[in-house]
Short mmCIF file of N, CA and C in Angstrom, two decimals:
data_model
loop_
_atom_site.label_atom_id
_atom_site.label_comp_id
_atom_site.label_asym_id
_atom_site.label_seq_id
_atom_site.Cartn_x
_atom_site.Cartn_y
_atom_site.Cartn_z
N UNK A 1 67.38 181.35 86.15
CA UNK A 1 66.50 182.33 86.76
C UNK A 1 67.20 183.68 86.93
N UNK A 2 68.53 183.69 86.70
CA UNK A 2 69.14 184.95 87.31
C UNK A 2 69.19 185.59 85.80
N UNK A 3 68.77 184.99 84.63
CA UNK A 3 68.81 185.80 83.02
C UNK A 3 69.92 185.97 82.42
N UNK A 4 71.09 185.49 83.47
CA UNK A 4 72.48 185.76 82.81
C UNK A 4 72.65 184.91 82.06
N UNK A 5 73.03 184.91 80.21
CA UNK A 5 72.85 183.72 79.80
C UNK A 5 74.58 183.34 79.77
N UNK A 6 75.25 184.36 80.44
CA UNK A 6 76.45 183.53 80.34
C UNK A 6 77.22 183.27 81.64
N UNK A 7 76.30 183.07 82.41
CA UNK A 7 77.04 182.90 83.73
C UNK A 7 77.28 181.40 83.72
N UNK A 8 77.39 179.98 82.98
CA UNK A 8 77.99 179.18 83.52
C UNK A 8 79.73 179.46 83.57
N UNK A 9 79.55 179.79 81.43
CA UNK A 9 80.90 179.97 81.25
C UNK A 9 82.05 181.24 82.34
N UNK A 10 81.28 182.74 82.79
CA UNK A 10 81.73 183.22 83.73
C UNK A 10 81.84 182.62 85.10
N UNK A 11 80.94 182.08 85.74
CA UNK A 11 80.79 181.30 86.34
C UNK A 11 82.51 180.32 87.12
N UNK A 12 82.39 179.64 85.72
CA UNK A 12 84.01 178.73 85.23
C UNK A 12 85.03 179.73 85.48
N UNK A 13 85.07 180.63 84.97
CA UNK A 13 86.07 181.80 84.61
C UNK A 13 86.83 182.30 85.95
N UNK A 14 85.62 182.48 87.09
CA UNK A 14 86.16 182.96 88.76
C UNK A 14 86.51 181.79 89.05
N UNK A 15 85.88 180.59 89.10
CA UNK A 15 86.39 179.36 89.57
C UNK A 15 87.70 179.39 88.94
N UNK A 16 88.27 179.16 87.89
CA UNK A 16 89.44 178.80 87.04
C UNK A 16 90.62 180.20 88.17
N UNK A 17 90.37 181.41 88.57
CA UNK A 17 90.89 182.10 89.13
C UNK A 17 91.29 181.93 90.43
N UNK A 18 89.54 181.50 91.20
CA UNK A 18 90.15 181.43 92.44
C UNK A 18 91.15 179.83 92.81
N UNK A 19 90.95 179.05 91.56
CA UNK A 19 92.01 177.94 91.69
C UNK A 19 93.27 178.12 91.30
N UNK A 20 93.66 179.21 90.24
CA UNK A 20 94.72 179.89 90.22
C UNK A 20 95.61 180.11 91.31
N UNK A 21 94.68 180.85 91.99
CA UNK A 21 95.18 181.82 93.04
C UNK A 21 95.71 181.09 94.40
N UNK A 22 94.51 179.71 94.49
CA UNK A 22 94.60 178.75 95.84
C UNK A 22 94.64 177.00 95.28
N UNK A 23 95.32 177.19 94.84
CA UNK A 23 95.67 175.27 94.20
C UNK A 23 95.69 174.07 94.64
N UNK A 24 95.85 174.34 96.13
CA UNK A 24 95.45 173.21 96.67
C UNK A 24 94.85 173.58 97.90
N UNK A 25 94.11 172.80 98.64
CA UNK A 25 93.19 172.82 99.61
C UNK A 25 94.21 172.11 100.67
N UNK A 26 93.99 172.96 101.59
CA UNK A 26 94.97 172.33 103.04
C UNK A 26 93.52 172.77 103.95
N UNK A 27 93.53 171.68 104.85
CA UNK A 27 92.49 171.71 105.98
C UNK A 27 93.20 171.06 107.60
N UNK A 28 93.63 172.00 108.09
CA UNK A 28 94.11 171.72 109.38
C UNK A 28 93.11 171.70 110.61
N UNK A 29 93.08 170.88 111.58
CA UNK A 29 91.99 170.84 112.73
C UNK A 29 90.28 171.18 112.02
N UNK A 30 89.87 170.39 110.85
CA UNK A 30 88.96 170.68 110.32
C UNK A 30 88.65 171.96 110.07
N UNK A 31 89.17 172.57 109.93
CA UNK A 31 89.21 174.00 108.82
C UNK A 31 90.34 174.39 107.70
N UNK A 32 89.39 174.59 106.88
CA UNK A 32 90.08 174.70 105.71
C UNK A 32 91.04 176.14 105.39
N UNK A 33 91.77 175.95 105.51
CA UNK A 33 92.94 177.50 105.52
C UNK A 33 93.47 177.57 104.22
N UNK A 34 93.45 176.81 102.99
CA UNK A 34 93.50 177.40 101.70
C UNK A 34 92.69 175.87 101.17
N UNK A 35 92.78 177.06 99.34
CA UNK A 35 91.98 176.30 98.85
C UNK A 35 90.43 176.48 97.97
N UNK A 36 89.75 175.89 97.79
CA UNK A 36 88.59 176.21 96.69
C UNK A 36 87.46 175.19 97.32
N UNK A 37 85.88 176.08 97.86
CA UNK A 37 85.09 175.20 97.79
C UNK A 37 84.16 175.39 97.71
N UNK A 38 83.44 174.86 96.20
CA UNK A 38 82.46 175.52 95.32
C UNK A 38 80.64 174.87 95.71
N UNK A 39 80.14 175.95 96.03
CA UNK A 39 78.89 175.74 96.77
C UNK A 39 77.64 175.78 95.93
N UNK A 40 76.87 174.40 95.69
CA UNK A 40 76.12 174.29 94.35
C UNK A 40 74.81 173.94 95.28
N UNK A 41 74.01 174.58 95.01
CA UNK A 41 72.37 175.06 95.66
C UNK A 41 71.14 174.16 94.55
N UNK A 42 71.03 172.98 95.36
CA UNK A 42 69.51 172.38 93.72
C UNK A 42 68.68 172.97 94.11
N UNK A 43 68.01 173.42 93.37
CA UNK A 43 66.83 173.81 92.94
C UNK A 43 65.71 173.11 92.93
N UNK A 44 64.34 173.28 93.22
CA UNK A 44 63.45 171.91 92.89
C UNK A 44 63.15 171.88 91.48
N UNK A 45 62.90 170.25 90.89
CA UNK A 45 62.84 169.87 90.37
C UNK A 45 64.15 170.26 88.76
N UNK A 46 64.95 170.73 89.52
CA UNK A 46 66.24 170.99 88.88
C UNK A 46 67.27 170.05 88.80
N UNK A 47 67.81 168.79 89.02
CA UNK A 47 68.58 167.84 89.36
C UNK A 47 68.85 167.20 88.06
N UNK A 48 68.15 167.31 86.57
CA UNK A 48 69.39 167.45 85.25
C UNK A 48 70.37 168.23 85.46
N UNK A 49 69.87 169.88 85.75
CA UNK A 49 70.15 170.76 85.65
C UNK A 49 71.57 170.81 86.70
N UNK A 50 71.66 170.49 87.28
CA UNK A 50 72.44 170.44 88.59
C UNK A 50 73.41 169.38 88.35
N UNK A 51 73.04 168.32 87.60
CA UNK A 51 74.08 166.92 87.59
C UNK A 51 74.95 167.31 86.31
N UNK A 52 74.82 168.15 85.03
CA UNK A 52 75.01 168.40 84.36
C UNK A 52 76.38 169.55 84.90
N UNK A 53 76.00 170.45 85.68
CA UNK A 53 76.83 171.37 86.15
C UNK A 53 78.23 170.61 87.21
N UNK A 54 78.27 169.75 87.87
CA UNK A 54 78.52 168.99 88.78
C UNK A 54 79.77 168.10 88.16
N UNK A 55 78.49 167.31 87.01
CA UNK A 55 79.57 166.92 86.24
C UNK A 55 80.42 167.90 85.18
N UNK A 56 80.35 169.01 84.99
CA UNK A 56 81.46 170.04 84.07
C UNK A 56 81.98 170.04 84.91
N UNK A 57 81.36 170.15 86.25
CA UNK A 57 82.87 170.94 87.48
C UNK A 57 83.62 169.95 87.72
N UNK A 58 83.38 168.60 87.85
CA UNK A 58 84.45 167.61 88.28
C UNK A 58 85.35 167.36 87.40
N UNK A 59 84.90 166.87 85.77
CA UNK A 59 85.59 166.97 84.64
C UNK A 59 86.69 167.68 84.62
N UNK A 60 86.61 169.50 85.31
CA UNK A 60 87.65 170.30 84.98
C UNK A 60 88.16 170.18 86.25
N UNK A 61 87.81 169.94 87.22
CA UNK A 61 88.44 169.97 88.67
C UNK A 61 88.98 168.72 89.39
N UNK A 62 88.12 167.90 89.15
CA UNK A 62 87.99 166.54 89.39
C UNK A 62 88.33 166.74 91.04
N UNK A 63 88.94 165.97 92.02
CA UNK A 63 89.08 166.19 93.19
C UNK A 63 89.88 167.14 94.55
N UNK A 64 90.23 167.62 93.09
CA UNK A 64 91.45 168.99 93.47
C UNK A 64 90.82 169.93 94.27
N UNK A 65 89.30 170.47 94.42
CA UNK A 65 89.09 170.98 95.45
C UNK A 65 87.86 170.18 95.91
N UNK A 66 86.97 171.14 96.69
CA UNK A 66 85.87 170.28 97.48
C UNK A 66 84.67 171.48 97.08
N UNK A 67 83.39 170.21 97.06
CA UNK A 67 82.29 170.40 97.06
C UNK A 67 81.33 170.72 97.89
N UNK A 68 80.27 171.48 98.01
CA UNK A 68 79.23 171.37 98.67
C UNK A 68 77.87 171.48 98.17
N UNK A 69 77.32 170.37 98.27
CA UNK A 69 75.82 170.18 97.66
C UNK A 69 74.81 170.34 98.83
N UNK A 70 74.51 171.47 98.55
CA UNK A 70 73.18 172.05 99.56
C UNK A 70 72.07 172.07 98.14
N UNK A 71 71.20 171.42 99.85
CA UNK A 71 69.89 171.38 99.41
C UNK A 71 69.08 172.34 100.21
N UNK A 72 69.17 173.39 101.30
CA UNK A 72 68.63 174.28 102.16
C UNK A 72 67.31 175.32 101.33
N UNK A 73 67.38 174.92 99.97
CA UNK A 73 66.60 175.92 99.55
C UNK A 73 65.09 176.01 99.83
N UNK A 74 65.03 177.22 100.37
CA UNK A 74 63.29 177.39 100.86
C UNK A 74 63.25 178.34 100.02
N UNK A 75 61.56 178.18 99.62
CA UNK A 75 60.70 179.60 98.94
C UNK A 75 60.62 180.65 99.56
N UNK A 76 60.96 181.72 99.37
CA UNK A 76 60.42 182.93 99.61
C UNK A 76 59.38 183.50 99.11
N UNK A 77 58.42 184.53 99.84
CA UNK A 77 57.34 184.96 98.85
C UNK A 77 57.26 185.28 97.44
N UNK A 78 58.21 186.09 97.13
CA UNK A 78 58.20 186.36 95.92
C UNK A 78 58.47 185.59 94.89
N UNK A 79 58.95 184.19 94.97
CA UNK A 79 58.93 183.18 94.39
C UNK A 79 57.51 182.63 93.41
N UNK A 80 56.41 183.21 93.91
CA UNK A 80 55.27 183.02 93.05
C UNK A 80 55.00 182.88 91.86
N UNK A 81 55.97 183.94 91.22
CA UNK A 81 55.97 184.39 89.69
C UNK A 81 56.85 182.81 89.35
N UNK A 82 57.60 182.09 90.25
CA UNK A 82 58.06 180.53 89.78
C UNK A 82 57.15 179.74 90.29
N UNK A 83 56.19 179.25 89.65
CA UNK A 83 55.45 177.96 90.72
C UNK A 83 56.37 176.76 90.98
N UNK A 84 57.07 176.58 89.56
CA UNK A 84 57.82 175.78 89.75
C UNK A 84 58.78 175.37 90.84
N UNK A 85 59.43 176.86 91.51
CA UNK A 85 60.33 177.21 92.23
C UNK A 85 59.52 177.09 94.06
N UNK A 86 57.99 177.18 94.12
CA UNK A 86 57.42 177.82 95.15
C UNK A 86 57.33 176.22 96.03
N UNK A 87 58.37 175.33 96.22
CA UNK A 87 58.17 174.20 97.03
C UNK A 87 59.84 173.86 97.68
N UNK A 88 59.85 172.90 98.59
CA UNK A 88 61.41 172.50 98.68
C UNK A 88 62.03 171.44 98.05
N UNK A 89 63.35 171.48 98.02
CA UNK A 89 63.76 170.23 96.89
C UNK A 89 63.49 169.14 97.98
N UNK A 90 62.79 167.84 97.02
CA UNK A 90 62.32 166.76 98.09
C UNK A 90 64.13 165.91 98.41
N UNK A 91 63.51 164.84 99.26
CA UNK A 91 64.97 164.33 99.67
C UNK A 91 65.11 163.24 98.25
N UNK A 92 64.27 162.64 97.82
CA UNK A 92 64.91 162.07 96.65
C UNK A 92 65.21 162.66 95.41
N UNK A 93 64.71 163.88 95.15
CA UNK A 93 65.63 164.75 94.24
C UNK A 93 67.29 164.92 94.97
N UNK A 94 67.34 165.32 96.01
CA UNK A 94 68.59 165.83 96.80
C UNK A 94 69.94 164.11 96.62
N UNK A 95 68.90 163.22 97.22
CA UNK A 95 69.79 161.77 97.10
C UNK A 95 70.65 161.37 95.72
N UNK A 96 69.27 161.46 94.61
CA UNK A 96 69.80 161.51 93.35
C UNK A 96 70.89 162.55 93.12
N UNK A 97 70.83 163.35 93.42
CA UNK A 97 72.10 164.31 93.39
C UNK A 97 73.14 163.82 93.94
N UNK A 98 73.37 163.70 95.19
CA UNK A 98 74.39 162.98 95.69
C UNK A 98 74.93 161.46 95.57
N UNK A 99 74.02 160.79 94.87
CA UNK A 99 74.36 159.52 94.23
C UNK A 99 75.16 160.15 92.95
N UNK A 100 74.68 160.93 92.18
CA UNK A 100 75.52 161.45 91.16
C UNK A 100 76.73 161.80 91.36
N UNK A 101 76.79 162.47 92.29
CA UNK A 101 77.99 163.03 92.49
C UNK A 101 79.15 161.88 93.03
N UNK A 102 78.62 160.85 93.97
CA UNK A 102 79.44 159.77 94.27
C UNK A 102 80.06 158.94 93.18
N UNK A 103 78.67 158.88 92.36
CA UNK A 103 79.08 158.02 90.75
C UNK A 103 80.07 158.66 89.70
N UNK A 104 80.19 160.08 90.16
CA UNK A 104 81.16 160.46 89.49
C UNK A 104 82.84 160.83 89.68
N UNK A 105 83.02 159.90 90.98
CA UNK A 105 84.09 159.76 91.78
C UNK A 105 84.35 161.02 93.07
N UNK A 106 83.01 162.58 93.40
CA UNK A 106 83.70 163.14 94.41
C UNK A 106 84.11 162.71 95.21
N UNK A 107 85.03 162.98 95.83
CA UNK A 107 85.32 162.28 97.04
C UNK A 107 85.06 163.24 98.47
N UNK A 108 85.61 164.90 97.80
CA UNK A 108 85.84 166.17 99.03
C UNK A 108 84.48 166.58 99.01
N UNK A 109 83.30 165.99 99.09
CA UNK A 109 82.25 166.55 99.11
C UNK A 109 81.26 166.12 100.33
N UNK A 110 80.54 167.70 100.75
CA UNK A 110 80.11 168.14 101.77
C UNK A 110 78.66 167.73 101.27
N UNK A 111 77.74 167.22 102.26
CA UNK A 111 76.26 167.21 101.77
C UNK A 111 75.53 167.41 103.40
N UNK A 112 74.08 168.01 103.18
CA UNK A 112 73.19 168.15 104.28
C UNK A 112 72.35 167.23 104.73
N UNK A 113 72.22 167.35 105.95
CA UNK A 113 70.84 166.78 106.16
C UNK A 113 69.35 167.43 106.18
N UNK A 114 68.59 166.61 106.12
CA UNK A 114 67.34 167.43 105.90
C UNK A 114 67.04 168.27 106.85
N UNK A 115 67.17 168.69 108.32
CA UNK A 115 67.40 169.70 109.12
C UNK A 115 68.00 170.86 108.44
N UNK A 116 68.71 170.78 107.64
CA UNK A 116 69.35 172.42 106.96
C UNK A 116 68.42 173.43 106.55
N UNK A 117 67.12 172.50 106.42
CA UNK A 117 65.85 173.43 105.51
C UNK A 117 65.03 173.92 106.44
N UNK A 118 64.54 175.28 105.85
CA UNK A 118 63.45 176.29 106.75
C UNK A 118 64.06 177.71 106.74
N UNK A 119 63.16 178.16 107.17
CA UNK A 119 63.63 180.35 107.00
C UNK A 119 64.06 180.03 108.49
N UNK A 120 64.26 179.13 109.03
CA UNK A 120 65.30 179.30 110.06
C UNK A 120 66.66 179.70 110.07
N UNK A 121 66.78 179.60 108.83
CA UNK A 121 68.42 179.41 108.03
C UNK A 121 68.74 180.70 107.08
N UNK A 122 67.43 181.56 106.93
CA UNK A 122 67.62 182.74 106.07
C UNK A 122 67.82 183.45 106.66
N UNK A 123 69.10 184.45 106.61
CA UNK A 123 69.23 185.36 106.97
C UNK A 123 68.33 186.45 106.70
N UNK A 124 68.13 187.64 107.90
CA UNK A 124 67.69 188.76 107.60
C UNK A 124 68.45 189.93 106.59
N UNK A 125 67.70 189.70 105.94
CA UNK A 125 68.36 190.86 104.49
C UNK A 125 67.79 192.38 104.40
N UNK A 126 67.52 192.39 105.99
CA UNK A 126 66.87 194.23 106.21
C UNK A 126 68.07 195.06 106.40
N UNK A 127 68.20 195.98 105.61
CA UNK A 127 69.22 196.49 105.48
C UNK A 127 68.68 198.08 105.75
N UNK A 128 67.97 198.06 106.72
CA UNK A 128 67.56 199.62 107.28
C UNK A 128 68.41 200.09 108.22
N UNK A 129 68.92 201.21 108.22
CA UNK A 129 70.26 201.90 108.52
C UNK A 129 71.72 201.63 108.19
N UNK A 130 71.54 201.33 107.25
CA UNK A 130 73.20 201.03 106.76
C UNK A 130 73.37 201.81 105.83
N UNK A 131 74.62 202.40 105.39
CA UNK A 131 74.46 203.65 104.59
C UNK A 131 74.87 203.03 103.17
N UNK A 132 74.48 203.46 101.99
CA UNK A 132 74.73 202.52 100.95
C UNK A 132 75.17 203.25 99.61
#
């Protein structure tokens, strides 16, 4: 949806950097103070699409850093022009995801509960008076 047709491989490219840069993940008193942790958003009715990506990232990463599989995604209005897009990912799309991801040995991975979802959770993106 974003038209970039090469943002997986760029995508890879910042990841491959910021693991460069932070190689291993240290998490003291449950916070993580170095390290890599790559935040993958399903989509509805997207969960090829998503297991496919999941599995490239583990392949090249495998457990060396940590995951987070959010499912928080709500429609916004303008979402219309996607019908596809204009609903929330159900919980058994979301499960199947995270069964995937278990089946594919993550181990450092973060997942939600269905409470994460709603424009309770969207930030306000009014950006009236800020100078730009």
């Amino acid at each position: 949806y974003s038209r970039a047709k090469d943002y997986p491989d760029t995508a890879m490219a910042a990841i491959d950097e910021m693991k460069r840069q932070q190689p291993r993940c240290i998490i003291t008193d449950n916070i993580m103070r170095r390290g890599v942790i790559i935040r993958h958003l399903l989509l509805p009715g997207k969960v090829l699409a998503s297991k496919i990506a999941l599995k490239r990232l583990f392949e090249r990463y495998g457990n060396e850093l940590y995951y987070s599989i959010m499912s928080q995604y709500t429609p916004l209005p303008h979402v219309r022009d996607y019908p596809e897009l204009n609903r929330r990912v159900s919980d058994s799309e979301y499960r199947s995801l995270c069964d995937y991801a278990a089946e594919l040995g993550m181990e450092n991975a973060f997942v939600q509960s269905g409470e994460s979802v709603g424009e309770s959770f969207i930030p306000d993106f009014n950006f009236e008076g800020v100078d730009s």
